[in-house]
Short mmCIF file of C-alpha atoms in Angstrom, two decimals:
data_model
loop_
_atom_site.label_atom_id
_atom_site.label_comp_id
_atom_site.label_asym_id
_atom_site.label_seq_id
_atom_site.Cartn_x
_atom_site.Cartn_y
_atom_site.Cartn_z
CA UNK A 1 9.14 -31.29 0.56
CA UNK A 2 9.39 -34.66 2.18
CA UNK A 3 11.49 -33.49 5.11
CA UNK A 4 11.49 -32.05 8.51
CA UNK A 5 10.34 -28.64 6.67
CA UNK A 6 7.04 -29.93 6.32
CA UNK A 7 5.81 -30.08 10.13
CA UNK A 8 2.01 -30.04 9.54
CA UNK A 9 0.39 -32.52 11.82
CA UNK A 10 4.00 -33.68 13.37
CA UNK A 11 3.52 -34.28 17.01
CA UNK A 12 6.11 -34.71 19.80
CA UNK A 13 7.53 -31.09 19.34
CA UNK A 14 6.17 -29.86 22.36
CA UNK A 15 3.53 -26.57 22.48
CA UNK A 16 3.90 -23.60 20.60
CA UNK A 17 4.47 -20.68 22.81
CA UNK A 18 2.29 -17.75 21.87
CA UNK A 19 2.86 -14.54 23.40
CA UNK A 20 0.55 -11.91 24.56
CA UNK A 21 2.34 -9.26 23.23
CA UNK A 22 4.96 -9.58 20.32
CA UNK A 23 7.38 -7.13 18.63
CA UNK A 24 7.26 -7.10 14.75
CA UNK A 25 10.84 -7.67 15.03
CA UNK A 26 13.10 -9.34 18.07
CA UNK A 27 16.32 -7.99 16.96
CA UNK A 28 17.58 -5.42 14.49
CA UNK A 29 19.15 -8.18 12.14
CA UNK A 30 15.67 -9.60 11.66
CA UNK A 31 14.85 -6.24 9.93
CA UNK A 32 17.76 -6.53 7.85
CA UNK A 33 16.60 -10.11 6.71
CA UNK A 34 13.30 -8.65 6.15
CA UNK A 35 14.69 -6.48 3.58
CA UNK A 36 16.64 -9.28 1.76
CA UNK A 37 13.65 -10.58 0.74
CA UNK A 38 12.80 -7.52 -1.71
CA UNK A 39 15.55 -7.13 -4.04
CA UNK A 40 16.37 -10.79 -5.40
CA UNK A 41 12.33 -10.75 -5.48
CA UNK A 42 12.15 -7.81 -7.74
CA UNK A 43 15.29 -8.78 -9.75
CA UNK A 44 13.46 -12.31 -10.44
CA UNK A 45 16.05 -14.18 -8.78
CA UNK A 46 12.99 -16.54 -6.86
CA UNK A 47 9.15 -16.42 -6.82
CA UNK A 48 7.55 -17.43 -3.28
CA UNK A 49 7.68 -21.08 -3.84
CA UNK A 50 11.36 -20.99 -5.06
CA UNK A 51 11.76 -18.74 -2.05
CA UNK A 52 10.18 -21.32 0.17
CA UNK A 53 12.76 -24.34 -1.69
CA UNK A 54 15.51 -22.31 -0.92
CA UNK A 55 14.36 -22.40 2.83
CA UNK A 56 14.26 -26.41 2.53
CA UNK A 57 17.80 -26.74 1.57
CA UNK A 58 18.81 -25.90 5.23
CA UNK A 59 20.14 -29.04 7.03
CA UNK A 60 17.00 -30.36 8.96
CA UNK A 61 18.58 -29.71 12.33
CA UNK A 62 19.87 -25.87 11.64
CA UNK A 63 16.18 -25.38 10.18
CA UNK A 64 14.84 -26.81 13.75
CA UNK A 65 16.96 -24.89 15.79
CA UNK A 66 17.07 -21.38 13.95
CA UNK A 67 14.79 -18.37 14.05
CA UNK A 68 12.32 -17.72 11.54
CA UNK A 69 14.24 -14.72 9.69
CA UNK A 70 17.45 -16.79 9.69
CA UNK A 71 16.06 -18.92 6.98
CA UNK A 72 14.93 -15.87 5.22
CA UNK A 73 18.73 -15.08 5.17
CA UNK A 74 19.72 -18.62 3.95
CA UNK A 75 17.45 -18.55 1.15
CA UNK A 76 18.59 -15.10 -0.15
CA UNK A 77 22.27 -16.45 0.26
CA UNK A 78 21.23 -19.80 -1.17
CA UNK A 79 20.07 -18.35 -4.83
CA UNK A 80 22.56 -15.37 -4.63
CA UNK A 81 25.50 -17.94 -4.59
CA UNK A 82 23.54 -20.03 -7.46
CA UNK A 83 22.98 -16.79 -9.50
CA UNK A 84 26.82 -15.87 -8.96
CA UNK A 85 26.14 -12.50 -7.39
CA UNK A 86 27.06 -13.63 -4.29
CA UNK A 87 30.53 -15.20 -3.18
CA UNK A 88 30.46 -18.00 0.01
CA UNK A 89 33.88 -16.70 0.87
CA UNK A 90 32.95 -12.94 1.14
CA UNK A 91 29.78 -13.89 3.18
CA UNK A 92 31.84 -15.87 5.89
CA UNK A 93 34.37 -12.78 5.86
CA UNK A 94 31.58 -10.30 5.93
CA UNK A 95 30.23 -12.64 8.84
CA UNK A 96 33.22 -12.51 10.67
CA UNK A 97 33.57 -9.10 10.27
CA UNK A 98 30.53 -8.37 12.15
CA UNK A 99 30.93 -11.14 14.94
CA UNK A 100 34.23 -8.78 15.91
CA UNK A 101 33.06 -5.81 15.46
CA UNK A 102 29.49 -6.02 16.27
CA UNK A 103 28.80 -2.18 16.56
CA UNK A 104 29.57 -1.49 13.19
CA UNK A 105 26.80 0.30 11.15
CA UNK A 106 25.03 -1.66 8.25
CA UNK A 107 25.61 -0.82 4.79
CA UNK A 108 22.66 1.79 3.69
CA UNK A 109 21.58 1.87 0.50
CA UNK A 110 18.92 4.57 -0.84
CA UNK A 111 16.91 3.46 -3.47
CA UNK A 112 13.35 5.03 -3.63
CA UNK A 113 12.00 2.52 -6.29
CA UNK A 114 12.60 -0.47 -4.42
CA UNK A 115 10.90 0.86 -1.08
CA UNK A 116 8.16 1.75 -3.02
CA UNK A 117 7.83 -1.79 -4.28
CA UNK A 118 8.40 -3.26 -0.92
CA UNK A 119 5.51 -0.90 0.15
CA UNK A 120 3.60 -2.22 -2.39
CA UNK A 121 4.00 -5.50 -1.93
CA UNK A 122 3.86 -5.80 1.76
CA UNK A 123 0.46 -3.99 1.61
CA UNK A 124 -1.16 -5.56 -1.66
CA UNK A 125 0.74 -8.93 -1.43
CA UNK A 126 1.66 -10.33 -4.66
CA UNK A 127 -1.06 -12.27 -6.37
CA UNK A 128 -1.14 -15.78 -7.44
CA UNK A 129 -3.41 -15.98 -9.78
CA UNK A 130 -2.52 -16.57 -13.76
CA UNK A 131 -4.58 -17.28 -16.50
CA UNK A 132 -5.30 -20.36 -18.23
CA UNK A 133 -7.73 -21.87 -20.69
CA UNK A 134 -7.60 -25.36 -18.64
CA UNK A 135 -11.16 -26.51 -17.73
CA UNK A 136 -11.32 -27.47 -14.18
CA UNK A 137 -12.05 -31.14 -13.50
CA UNK A 138 -14.05 -30.60 -10.22
CA UNK A 139 -16.30 -28.59 -8.60
CA UNK A 140 -17.79 -27.33 -5.00
CA UNK A 141 -19.25 -30.55 -3.28
CA UNK A 142 -17.15 -33.46 -5.17
CA UNK A 143 -15.36 -35.71 -2.72
CA UNK A 144 -11.58 -35.99 -3.58
CA UNK A 145 -8.84 -38.27 -2.23
CA UNK A 146 -5.33 -36.32 -1.81
CA UNK A 147 -3.00 -38.47 -3.60
CA UNK A 148 -0.80 -40.52 -1.53
CA UNK A 149 2.69 -40.19 -3.23
CA UNK A 150 6.29 -38.59 -2.11
CA UNK A 151 6.99 -35.68 -4.99
CA UNK A 152 10.54 -34.84 -5.41
CA UNK A 153 11.37 -31.15 -4.34
CA UNK A 154 9.37 -28.47 -3.50
CA UNK A 155 5.51 -29.15 -3.03
CA UNK A 156 2.77 -28.04 -0.94
CA UNK A 157 1.20 -30.94 -0.72
CA UNK A 158 1.36 -31.71 3.07
CA UNK A 159 2.09 -35.24 4.29
CA UNK A 160 -0.88 -35.00 6.76
CA UNK A 161 -3.47 -34.62 4.28
CA UNK A 162 -1.71 -37.41 1.79
CA UNK A 163 -4.33 -40.17 1.15
CA UNK A 164 -7.08 -38.40 3.15
CA UNK A 165 -10.29 -37.71 1.31
CA UNK A 166 -13.17 -34.68 1.79
CA UNK A 167 -15.16 -32.52 0.11
CA UNK A 168 -14.47 -29.25 -1.89
CA UNK A 169 -16.04 -26.00 -0.48
CA UNK A 170 -14.65 -23.32 -2.90
CA UNK A 171 -13.02 -23.53 -6.21
CA UNK A 172 -10.42 -20.42 -6.59
CA UNK A 173 -9.67 -20.57 -10.41
CA UNK A 174 -5.92 -21.00 -11.45
CA UNK A 175 -2.72 -20.22 -10.13
CA UNK A 176 0.66 -20.49 -9.83
CA UNK A 177 1.65 -24.21 -9.48
CA UNK A 178 4.45 -24.73 -6.47
CA UNK A 179 5.54 -27.99 -7.69
CA UNK A 180 6.71 -26.51 -10.72
CA UNK A 181 7.71 -22.71 -9.93
CA UNK A 182 9.03 -23.75 -6.50
CA UNK A 183 11.68 -26.11 -8.31
CA UNK A 184 12.82 -23.99 -10.93
CA UNK A 185 10.08 -24.30 -13.80
CA UNK A 186 7.46 -21.95 -15.13
CA UNK A 187 4.26 -21.17 -13.70
CA UNK A 188 2.24 -23.71 -15.31
CA UNK A 189 -1.18 -22.50 -13.13
CA UNK A 190 -3.43 -25.21 -12.28
CA UNK A 191 -6.65 -25.10 -10.74
CA UNK A 192 -6.95 -24.51 -6.76
CA UNK A 193 -9.56 -25.86 -4.51
CA UNK A 194 -10.10 -25.49 -1.00
CA UNK A 195 -11.16 -29.21 0.55
CA UNK A 196 -12.77 -29.89 3.80
CA UNK A 197 -11.27 -32.56 5.75
CA UNK A 198 -13.12 -34.08 9.09
CA UNK A 199 -10.54 -34.10 12.36
CA UNK A 200 -11.55 -38.07 12.15
CA UNK A 201 -10.46 -38.66 8.73
CA UNK A 202 -7.00 -36.71 9.27
CA UNK A 203 -6.25 -38.16 12.54
CA UNK A 204 -8.59 -41.23 13.15
CA UNK A 205 -11.52 -41.37 15.60
CA UNK A 206 -9.25 -42.30 18.66
CA UNK A 207 -6.73 -38.99 18.46
CA UNK A 208 -9.22 -36.61 16.51
CA UNK A 209 -11.27 -33.79 18.42
CA UNK A 210 -15.06 -34.21 17.78
CA UNK A 211 -16.68 -32.53 15.17
CA UNK A 212 -13.87 -30.44 13.86
CA UNK A 213 -12.54 -29.68 10.31
CA UNK A 214 -9.32 -28.36 8.73
CA UNK A 215 -9.61 -27.00 5.80
CA UNK A 216 -6.79 -27.16 3.22
CA UNK A 217 -6.23 -25.92 -0.14
CA UNK A 218 -4.99 -28.25 -2.73
CA UNK A 219 -4.02 -27.91 -6.75
CA UNK A 220 -5.74 -29.89 -8.80
CA UNK A 221 -2.73 -32.47 -9.57
CA UNK A 222 -2.69 -33.32 -5.89
CA UNK A 223 -6.16 -34.86 -6.04
CA UNK A 224 -8.33 -37.51 -7.31
CA UNK A 225 -11.90 -38.20 -7.75
CA UNK A 226 -13.75 -40.35 -4.98
CA UNK A 227 -17.16 -42.11 -5.57
#
């Protein structure tokens, strides 16, 4: 998306602290936020790309200043309201209740099938590969340039690779196209390639670390052949 949510290659935000030891969850509410993903995902409210697009609906300041799992809670609320299964007034009422009663127990639900689903997805992931009869336009070794445009809505075409040229290193077959599925459309599978860019191509000779490269996965509509 063309907004602050696309932070790849953005400077001026300071260093990224990497703790030597980090717990799986920083607080109990993060466990609940993690669990929120599974029910609407299994119910078909969103796929991974639409889930990300829901996060991108956050106000830019709120997005930058909020922790990771707050983004998850926001997108679940976003789609819950959009699908008519959640009411914004009820959400505000429940939030106020827990602010006033921080020790109140969280609601519990016994759903063995949901637990089995979550266990399977966490361990194995949700494959994005989809069959298609489309013939690949490109092959390993081809030089390609990422089309320099500004797609509307959700996209996985990061701004820092737009207009940049690299070499295809791997071809992965056809997968869900984020620019369709993330914006409420069908899976619309497209061929996916891993492209190698030099640091100099991405950042310029003066700023780039010497001899470095970046590998970036692109969907076929993102790129065009370079002579």
